[in-house]
CSV table of C-alpha atoms and ligand atoms in Angstrom, one decimal:
chain,number,residue,atom,x,y,z
A,1,MET,CA,0.0,0.2,0.4
A,2,ASP,CA,1.3,3.2,-1.0
A,3,ASP,CA,0.6,6.8,1.1
A,4,THR,CA,-2.5,7.4,-1.2
A,5,THR,CA,-4.3,4.2,-0.4
A,6,GLN,CA,-3.5,3.9,3.1
A,7,LYS,CA,-6.0,4.6,5.8
A,8,ALA,CA,-5.3,6.2,8.8
A,9,GLU,CA,-7.4,5.2,12.1
A,10,GLY,CA,-11.0,6.5,11.6
A,11,GLY,CA,-11.2,5.3,8.1
A,12,SER,CA,-9.7,8.8,6.6
A,13,PRO,CA,-7.0,8.8,4.3
A,14,ALA,CA,-3.7,9.4,5.7
A,15,ALA,CA,-2.9,12.0,3.2
A,16,LEU,CA,-4.9,14.6,3.2
A,17,VAL,CA,-3.5,16.1,-0.3
A,18,ALA,CA,-2.1,13.5,-2.7
A,19,LEU,CA,-0.7,14.1,-6.1
A,20,THR,CA,0.8,11.2,-8.2
A,21,GLY,CA,2.2,11.5,-11.5
A,22,VAL,CA,1.3,14.9,-12.2
A,23,ASN,CA,2.3,16.5,-15.6
A,24,LYS,CA,1.5,19.7,-16.7
A,25,HIS,CA,2.4,21.3,-19.9
A,26,PHE,CA,1.8,25.0,-21.3
A,27,GLY,CA,2.5,24.5,-25.0
A,28,ASP,CA,5.9,23.0,-25.4
A,29,LEU,CA,6.9,24.0,-21.9
A,30,HIS,CA,6.9,21.1,-19.3
A,31,VAL,CA,6.3,23.0,-16.0
A,32,LEU,CA,5.2,20.1,-13.8
A,33,LYS,CA,7.1,16.7,-14.1
A,34,ASP,CA,6.0,13.7,-13.0
A,35,ILE,CA,5.1,15.3,-9.4
A,36,ASP,CA,4.7,12.9,-6.5
A,37,LEU,CA,3.8,14.6,-3.4
A,38,SER,CA,1.6,13.6,-0.7
A,39,VAL,CA,0.4,15.8,2.2
A,40,ARG,CA,-0.5,14.5,5.6
A,41,ARG,CA,-3.5,15.8,7.9
A,42,GLY,CA,-1.9,18.6,10.0
A,43,GLU,CA,1.4,19.1,8.1
A,44,VAL,CA,3.1,22.0,7.1
A,45,VAL,CA,4.9,21.7,3.8
A,46,VAL,CA,6.9,24.6,2.6
A,47,VAL,CA,7.9,24.6,-1.1
A,48,ILE,CA,10.8,26.5,-2.4
A,49,GLY,CA,12.8,27.0,-5.3
A,50,PRO,CA,13.7,29.1,-8.1
A,51,SER,CA,11.3,31.7,-9.9
A,52,GLY,CA,9.5,29.5,-12.8
A,53,SER,CA,10.2,26.1,-11.3
A,54,GLY,CA,6.6,25.5,-11.2
A,55,LYS,CA,5.5,26.4,-7.5
A,56,SER,CA,2.5,28.3,-8.4
A,57,THR,CA,1.0,26.2,-11.0
A,58,LEU,CA,1.4,23.3,-8.6
A,59,CYS,CA,-0.6,25.6,-6.2
A,60,ARG,CA,-3.0,26.2,-9.0
A,61,ALA,CA,-3.3,22.8,-9.8
A,62,ILE,CA,-4.3,21.4,-6.7
A,63,ASN,CA,-7.0,24.2,-6.6
A,64,ARG,CA,-8.0,22.9,-10.2
A,65,LEU,CA,-7.7,26.6,-11.1
A,66,GLU,CA,-5.0,25.2,-13.7
A,67,THR,CA,-5.9,21.6,-15.4
A,68,ILE,CA,-3.3,18.8,-15.2
A,69,ASP,CA,-2.1,16.5,-18.5
A,70,SER,CA,-1.9,13.2,-16.4
A,71,GLY,CA,-1.7,11.9,-13.1
A,72,THR,CA,-4.1,12.3,-10.3
A,73,ILE,CA,-4.9,14.6,-7.8
A,74,GLU,CA,-7.0,13.9,-4.5
A,75,LEU,CA,-8.2,15.7,-1.8
A,76,ASP,CA,-9.2,13.7,1.3
A,77,GLY,CA,-9.1,10.6,-0.5
A,78,HIS,CA,-11.5,11.9,-3.5
A,79,GLN,CA,-10.2,13.1,-6.9
A,80,LEU,CA,-10.8,16.3,-7.7
A,81,PRO,CA,-13.8,16.6,-10.2
A,82,GLU,CA,-13.1,18.8,-13.2
A,83,GLU,CA,-16.1,20.7,-13.0
A,84,GLY,CA,-19.3,21.4,-11.7
A,85,LYS,CA,-20.8,21.3,-8.1
A,86,ALA,CA,-18.5,18.8,-6.9
A,87,LEU,CA,-15.8,21.0,-7.8
A,88,ALA,CA,-16.9,24.1,-6.0
A,89,ARG,CA,-17.7,21.9,-2.9
A,90,LEU,CA,-14.2,20.3,-3.1
A,91,ARG,CA,-12.7,23.8,-3.7
A,92,ALA,CA,-14.5,25.3,-0.8
A,93,ASP,CA,-11.9,22.7,0.9
A,94,VAL,CA,-8.8,24.3,-0.3
A,95,GLY,CA,-8.2,27.7,1.4
A,96,MET,CA,-5.7,29.8,-1.3
A,97,VAL,CA,-3.8,32.9,-0.2
A,98,PHE,CA,-2.0,34.4,-3.1
A,99,GLN,CA,0.8,37.1,-3.5
A,100,SER,CA,-1.8,39.7,-4.4
A,101,PHE,CA,-4.6,39.8,-1.9
A,102,ASN,CA,-7.2,40.4,-4.2
A,103,LEU,CA,-9.8,41.9,-1.6
A,104,PHE,CA,-13.1,42.8,-3.4
A,105,ALA,CA,-12.3,46.6,-3.6
A,106,HIS,CA,-15.7,48.1,-3.3
A,107,LYS,CA,-16.6,45.7,0.0
A,108,THR,CA,-15.8,46.0,3.5
A,109,ILE,CA,-13.7,44.1,5.3
A,110,LEU,CA,-16.5,42.4,7.4
A,111,GLU,CA,-18.1,41.6,4.0
A,112,ASN,CA,-15.1,40.4,2.4
A,113,VAL,CA,-15.1,37.6,4.7
A,114,THR,CA,-18.8,37.3,4.8
A,115,LEU,CA,-19.3,36.7,1.3
A,116,GLY,CA,-17.9,33.5,0.6
A,117,PRO,CA,-19.8,31.2,3.4
A,118,ILE,CA,-23.2,33.1,2.5
A,119,LYS,CA,-22.9,33.0,-1.4
A,120,VAL,CA,-21.1,29.3,-1.5
A,121,LYS,CA,-22.3,27.7,1.8
A,122,GLY,CA,-25.5,29.3,2.1
A,123,MET,CA,-24.7,30.5,5.6
A,124,LYS,CA,-27.2,32.8,7.5
A,125,SER,CA,-26.3,36.4,7.4
A,126,ALA,CA,-25.9,36.6,11.1
A,127,GLU,CA,-23.8,33.4,11.4
A,128,ALA,CA,-21.6,34.1,8.9
A,129,LYS,CA,-20.7,37.7,10.9
A,130,GLU,CA,-20.3,36.0,13.5
A,131,LEU,CA,-17.6,34.0,12.2
A,132,ALA,CA,-16.0,36.6,10.4
A,133,MET,CA,-15.8,38.5,13.4
A,134,SER,CA,-14.1,35.7,15.1
A,135,LEU,CA,-11.7,35.2,12.4
A,136,LEU,CA,-11.0,38.7,12.1
A,137,GLU,CA,-10.1,38.7,15.7
A,138,ARG,CA,-8.2,35.6,15.2
A,139,VAL,CA,-5.9,37.4,12.7
A,140,GLY,CA,-5.7,41.0,14.6
A,141,ILE,CA,-7.9,43.0,12.3
A,142,GLU,CA,-11.4,42.9,13.9
A,143,SER,CA,-11.4,46.7,14.8
A,144,GLN,CA,-11.1,47.4,10.9
A,145,ALA,CA,-14.1,45.5,10.1
A,146,GLY,CA,-16.3,48.6,8.6
A,147,LYS,CA,-13.2,49.9,6.8
A,148,MET,CA,-12.6,49.4,2.8
A,149,PRO,CA,-9.5,47.5,1.7
A,150,ALA,CA,-7.8,50.4,0.5
A,151,GLN,CA,-7.8,52.1,3.8
A,152,LEU,CA,-5.6,49.1,5.2
A,153,SER,CA,-2.1,48.2,5.0
A,154,GLY,CA,-0.6,45.6,3.1
A,155,GLY,CA,-0.1,43.1,5.7
A,156,GLN,CA,-3.7,44.0,7.2
A,157,GLN,CA,-4.8,43.2,3.7
A,158,GLN,CA,-3.1,40.2,3.7
A,159,ARG,CA,-4.5,39.2,7.0
A,160,VAL,CA,-8.0,39.7,5.9
A,161,ALA,CA,-7.1,37.3,2.8
A,162,ILE,CA,-6.5,35.0,5.3
A,163,ALA,CA,-9.6,35.4,7.2
A,164,ARG,CA,-11.7,35.3,4.2
A,165,ALA,CA,-10.2,31.8,3.4
A,166,LEU,CA,-10.7,30.7,6.5
A,167,ALA,CA,-14.1,31.4,6.7
A,168,MET,CA,-14.7,28.8,4.2
A,169,GLN,CA,-13.6,26.0,6.6
A,170,PRO,CA,-10.8,24.5,4.5
A,171,LYS,CA,-9.4,21.2,5.1
A,172,VAL,CA,-6.2,22.7,3.5
A,173,MET,CA,-4.6,26.4,3.0
A,174,LEU,CA,-2.4,26.8,0.2
A,175,PHE,CA,-0.1,29.9,0.3
A,176,ASP,CA,1.5,31.3,-2.7
A,177,GLU,CA,4.2,33.7,-1.7
A,178,PRO,CA,1.8,35.6,0.7
A,179,THR,CA,4.4,38.3,2.0
A,180,SER,CA,6.5,38.8,-1.3
A,181,ALA,CA,4.4,41.7,-2.3
A,182,LEU,CA,5.0,43.3,1.1
A,183,ASP,CA,6.8,46.0,2.8
A,184,PRO,CA,9.7,44.4,5.0
A,185,GLU,CA,8.0,45.9,8.4
A,186,MET,CA,4.8,44.1,7.6
A,187,ILE,CA,6.0,40.4,6.4
A,188,ASN,CA,6.2,39.6,10.2
A,189,GLU,CA,2.7,40.4,11.1
A,190,VAL,CA,1.6,38.2,8.1
A,191,LEU,CA,3.7,35.2,9.1
A,192,ASP,CA,2.8,35.2,12.6
A,193,VAL,CA,-0.6,34.5,11.8
A,194,MET,CA,0.5,31.7,9.8
A,195,VAL,CA,2.9,30.3,12.3
A,196,GLY,CA,-0.6,30.4,14.7
A,197,LEU,CA,-2.5,28.4,11.9
A,198,ALA,CA,0.1,25.9,11.9
A,199,LYS,CA,0.3,25.8,15.7
A,200,ASP,CA,-3.4,25.1,15.7
A,201,GLY,CA,-3.2,22.2,13.4
A,202,MET,CA,-4.0,23.4,10.2
A,203,THR,CA,-2.7,21.6,7.1
A,204,MET,CA,-0.8,24.0,4.6
A,205,ILE,CA,1.1,24.0,1.7
A,206,VAL,CA,2.9,27.5,1.6
A,207,VAL,CA,5.5,28.6,-1.2
A,208,THR,CA,7.7,30.6,0.4
A,209,HIS,CA,11.4,32.0,0.5
A,210,GLU,CA,11.0,33.0,4.2
A,211,MET,CA,13.5,30.8,6.0
A,212,GLY,CA,12.1,32.0,9.7
A,213,PHE,CA,8.8,30.8,8.6
A,214,ALA,CA,9.8,27.3,7.5
A,215,ARG,CA,12.2,26.6,10.2
A,216,LYS,CA,9.3,27.9,12.8
A,217,ALA,CA,6.7,26.2,11.2
A,218,ALA,CA,7.5,23.7,8.4
A,219,ASP,CA,7.5,19.7,8.8
A,220,ARG,CA,8.9,19.6,5.8
A,221,VAL,CA,11.0,21.5,3.0
A,222,VAL,CA,9.9,20.4,-0.6
A,223,PHE,CA,12.4,21.9,-3.0
A,224,MET,CA,11.3,22.3,-6.5
A,225,ALA,CA,13.7,22.9,-9.7
A,226,ASP,CA,12.8,23.0,-13.5
A,227,GLY,CA,9.4,21.6,-12.7
A,228,GLN,CA,10.2,18.4,-10.4
A,229,ILE,CA,10.8,17.6,-7.3
A,230,VAL,CA,14.4,17.8,-6.4
A,231,GLU,CA,14.8,17.1,-2.7
A,232,GLU,CA,12.6,17.0,0.1
A,233,ALA,CA,13.8,17.2,4.0
A,234,GLU,CA,12.8,18.5,7.4
A,235,PRO,CA,13.5,22.2,7.1
A,236,GLU,CA,17.2,22.3,9.7
A,237,GLU,CA,18.4,19.6,7.7
A,238,PHE,CA,17.4,21.2,4.2
A,239,PHE,CA,19.0,24.7,5.2
A,240,THR,CA,22.2,23.3,7.2
A,241,ASN,CA,22.7,20.3,4.7
A,242,PRO,CA,21.0,20.6,1.3
A,243,ARG,CA,22.1,17.3,-0.6
A,244,SER,CA,21.4,18.2,-4.4
A,245,GLU,CA,23.9,20.6,-6.3
A,246,ARG,CA,20.6,22.8,-7.3
A,247,ALA,CA,19.5,23.3,-3.7
A,248,GLN,CA,22.7,24.1,-2.6
A,249,GLU,CA,23.4,26.8,-5.5
A,250,PHE,CA,20.0,28.1,-4.9
A,251,LEU,CA,20.4,28.3,-0.8
A,252,SER,CA,23.8,30.1,-2.0
A,253,LYS,CA,21.7,33.0,-3.4
A,254,ILE,CA,19.2,33.3,-1.0
A,255,LEU,CA,20.7,32.8,2.0
B,1,LIG,P1,7.0,29.7,-10.1
B,1,LIG,O1,5.7,29.9,-9.3
B,1,LIG,O2,8.1,28.8,-9.4
B,1,LIG,O3,7.8,31.1,-10.1
B,1,LIG,P2,5.3,29.0,-12.2
B,1,LIG,O4,4.6,27.6,-12.0
B,1,LIG,O5,4.6,30.2,-11.8
B,1,LIG,O6,6.6,29.0,-11.7
B,1,LIG,O7,6.0,28.9,-13.8
B,1,LIG,C1,6.1,27.7,-14.1
B,1,LIG,C2,6.5,27.9,-15.6
B,1,LIG,O8,5.4,28.0,-16.4
B,1,LIG,C3,7.1,29.4,-16.0
B,1,LIG,O9,8.3,29.4,-17.0
B,1,LIG,C4,6.3,30.5,-16.8
B,1,LIG,O10,6.4,31.3,-17.2
B,1,LIG,C5,4.9,29.2,-16.9
B,1,LIG,N1,3.8,29.3,-17.3
B,1,LIG,C6,3.1,29.8,-16.3
B,1,LIG,N2,1.9,30.3,-16.1
B,1,LIG,C7,1.8,30.4,-17.7
B,1,LIG,C8,0.6,30.3,-18.2
B,1,LIG,N3,-0.6,30.3,-18.0
B,1,LIG,N4,0.6,30.3,-19.7
B,1,LIG,C9,2.6,30.0,-20.3
B,1,LIG,N5,3.3,29.4,-19.4
B,1,LIG,C10,3.1,29.5,-18.3
B,2,LIG,MG1,5.1,31.4,-8.3
């Protein structure tokens, strides 16, 4: 039995997210090459690698924002459907936070967070509001609930984006370089929220070059280059003793 079929106690699959033999091309460009990756419930995986190595495509494929050419992607034991209601339901289980916060500019902070639960999950407005306020409190933004996104700093907006994703009560959170568009002084307030989430047991896949976050929160670092997973290791091991030449070269540039 491999990881993807093994059942944990209670009958749920051991891997919450399981990619097997995933390939993706953009025209002639082979961007994901036979990717096998499985993420356990509660695990925090940091994905790092040079620009263009396929990290964003990987995240987008997990959320079906991008189709794949071959292979399978399973979420909690179910293959992601191509389309329709089943896809919408499964997608709700995957929270995604991007580099650009993508908040709805003409809605208040509170509305940004309540919209998904009301529209997609059919939650009652009062209940959605209560949930949203508790999440805004969790990310330290509750006092800004009535403001518009443009009135907030980048770091605050990204924390709202995290609260908005959490409002869908996802099983896994994907972060694609969530701090790389932020001014340096705002990076830590976002990373702190992410570390808190990790400590609370959220399953997370995080594309980031923030070594401090990886060291503090990651169970495993996955190093990608050229569309392939080149190396996987615990953070300390990876940063102090990278095995592959590509990882050594990459780390020498960013550390
Ligand atoms: P990373 O996030 O690691 O920087 P990406 O997943 O964004 O890498 O991109 C991987 C490769 O795929 C890059 O060469 C990029 O130019 C290419 N690529 C990404 N999206 C598209 C697209 N929609 N069409 C064509 N090429 C793309
Ligand atoms: Mg990217």
